[in-house]
PDB file of C-alpha atoms in Angstrom:
ATOM      1  CA  UNK A   1     -18.630   1.298  16.773  1.00  0.00           C
ATOM      2  CA  UNK A   2     -14.929   1.965  17.000  1.00  0.00           C
ATOM      3  CA  UNK A   3     -13.062   4.748  15.329  1.00  0.00           C
ATOM      4  CA  UNK A   4      -9.479   4.562  14.127  1.00  0.00           C
ATOM      5  CA  UNK A   5      -7.649   7.592  12.776  1.00  0.00           C
ATOM      6  CA  UNK A   6      -4.966   6.954  10.108  1.00  0.00           C
ATOM      7  CA  UNK A   7      -2.734   9.752   8.792  1.00  0.00           C
ATOM      8  CA  UNK A   8      -1.490   9.011   5.311  1.00  0.00           C
ATOM      9  CA  UNK A   9       1.513  10.641   3.711  1.00  0.00           C
ATOM     10  CA  UNK A  10       0.373  10.767   0.064  1.00  0.00           C
ATOM     11  CA  UNK A  11      -2.251   9.760  -2.345  1.00  0.00           C
ATOM     12  CA  UNK A  12      -0.548   6.485  -3.130  1.00  0.00           C
ATOM     13  CA  UNK A  13      -0.877   5.437   0.557  1.00  0.00           C
ATOM     14  CA  UNK A  14      -4.450   6.595   0.604  1.00  0.00           C
ATOM     15  CA  UNK A  15      -5.337   4.507  -2.415  1.00  0.00           C
ATOM     16  CA  UNK A  16      -3.532   1.483  -0.958  1.00  0.00           C
ATOM     17  CA  UNK A  17      -5.440   1.761   2.326  1.00  0.00           C
ATOM     18  CA  UNK A  18      -8.795   2.315   0.582  1.00  0.00           C
ATOM     19  CA  UNK A  19      -8.233  -0.853  -1.545  1.00  0.00           C
ATOM     20  CA  UNK A  20      -7.193  -2.835   1.467  1.00  0.00           C
ATOM     21  CA  UNK A  21     -10.219  -1.848   3.529  1.00  0.00           C
ATOM     22  CA  UNK A  22     -12.591  -2.517   0.715  1.00  0.00           C
ATOM     23  CA  UNK A  23     -11.139  -6.005   0.085  1.00  0.00           C
ATOM     24  CA  UNK A  24     -11.497  -6.739   3.773  1.00  0.00           C
ATOM     25  CA  UNK A  25     -15.081  -5.410   3.598  1.00  0.00           C
ATOM     26  CA  UNK A  26     -14.363  -2.820   6.240  1.00  0.00           C
ATOM     27  CA  UNK A  27     -16.463   0.315   5.997  1.00  0.00           C
ATOM     28  CA  UNK A  28     -14.609   3.573   6.257  1.00  0.00           C
ATOM     29  CA  UNK A  29     -15.058   7.279   5.689  1.00  0.00           C
ATOM     30  CA  UNK A  30     -12.577   9.903   4.812  1.00  0.00           C
ATOM     31  CA  UNK A  31     -12.525  13.131   6.689  1.00  0.00           C
ATOM     32  CA  UNK A  32     -11.635  15.682   4.041  1.00  0.00           C
ATOM     33  CA  UNK A  33     -11.919  18.539   6.506  1.00  0.00           C
ATOM     34  CA  UNK A  34      -8.778  17.431   8.396  1.00  0.00           C
ATOM     35  CA  UNK A  35      -6.181  18.851   5.945  1.00  0.00           C
ATOM     36  CA  UNK A  36      -2.890  20.470   6.755  1.00  0.00           C
ATOM     37  CA  UNK A  37      -0.302  21.807   4.324  1.00  0.00           C
ATOM     38  CA  UNK A  38       3.082  19.932   4.454  1.00  0.00           C
ATOM     39  CA  UNK A  39       6.273  21.920   4.652  1.00  0.00           C
ATOM     40  CA  UNK A  40       6.960  21.058   1.032  1.00  0.00           C
ATOM     41  CA  UNK A  41       3.505  22.405   0.012  1.00  0.00           C
ATOM     42  CA  UNK A  42       4.172  25.691   2.052  1.00  0.00           C
ATOM     43  CA  UNK A  43       7.586  26.029   0.393  1.00  0.00           C
ATOM     44  CA  UNK A  44       6.110  25.697  -3.146  1.00  0.00           C
ATOM     45  CA  UNK A  45       3.383  28.259  -2.355  1.00  0.00           C
ATOM     46  CA  UNK A  46       5.939  30.700  -0.934  1.00  0.00           C
ATOM     47  CA  UNK A  47       8.041  30.411  -4.079  1.00  0.00           C
ATOM     48  CA  UNK A  48       5.023  30.909  -6.305  1.00  0.00           C
ATOM     49  CA  UNK A  49       4.017  34.034  -4.364  1.00  0.00           C
ATOM     50  CA  UNK A  50       7.480  35.581  -5.021  1.00  0.00           C
ATOM     51  CA  UNK A  51       7.134  35.175  -8.826  1.00  0.00           C
ATOM     52  CA  UNK A  52       6.631  38.203 -11.127  1.00  0.00           C
ATOM     53  CA  UNK A  53       3.023  38.244 -12.089  1.00  0.00           C
ATOM     54  CA  UNK A  54       3.419  40.854 -14.912  1.00  0.00           C
ATOM     55  CA  UNK A  55       3.680  38.078 -17.512  1.00  0.00           C
ATOM     56  CA  UNK A  56       1.130  35.661 -16.040  1.00  0.00           C
ATOM     57  CA  UNK A  57      -2.065  34.651 -17.794  1.00  0.00           C
ATOM     58  CA  UNK A  58      -5.229  33.355 -16.231  1.00  0.00           C
ATOM     59  CA  UNK A  59      -6.456  29.766 -16.461  1.00  0.00           C
ATOM     60  CA  UNK A  60      -8.896  30.481 -19.251  1.00  0.00           C
ATOM     61  CA  UNK A  61      -6.204  32.044 -21.371  1.00  0.00           C
ATOM     62  CA  UNK A  62      -3.870  29.129 -20.687  1.00  0.00           C
ATOM     63  CA  UNK A  63      -6.532  26.602 -21.738  1.00  0.00           C
ATOM     64  CA  UNK A  64      -7.268  28.572 -24.875  1.00  0.00           C
ATOM     65  CA  UNK A  65      -3.553  28.437 -25.902  1.00  0.00           C
ATOM     66  CA  UNK A  66      -3.404  24.715 -25.167  1.00  0.00           C
ATOM     67  CA  UNK A  67      -6.545  24.185 -27.173  1.00  0.00           C
ATOM     68  CA  UNK A  68      -5.213  26.142 -30.125  1.00  0.00           C
ATOM     69  CA  UNK A  69      -1.883  24.479 -30.081  1.00  0.00           C
ATOM     70  CA  UNK A  70      -2.981  20.801 -29.653  1.00  0.00           C
ATOM     71  CA  UNK A  71      -6.522  21.053 -31.284  1.00  0.00           C
ATOM     72  CA  UNK A  72      -8.373  19.857 -28.230  1.00  0.00           C
TER      73      UNK A  72
END
């Protein structure tokens, strides 16, 4: 069995490659452990870490507010 490693830039490319391989009936597996943050991801994280957290709410409170506002 041969192994080919493909590095994809985004989810769109990943979906395109998966569909192509499926149509060609080529088996494949994704290695989810091989993940690296892009420079853009790192930048977004760094900016988020600089934000003032005194007015922040947790995920449950956010979902509660959304549910109350939109009735879902």
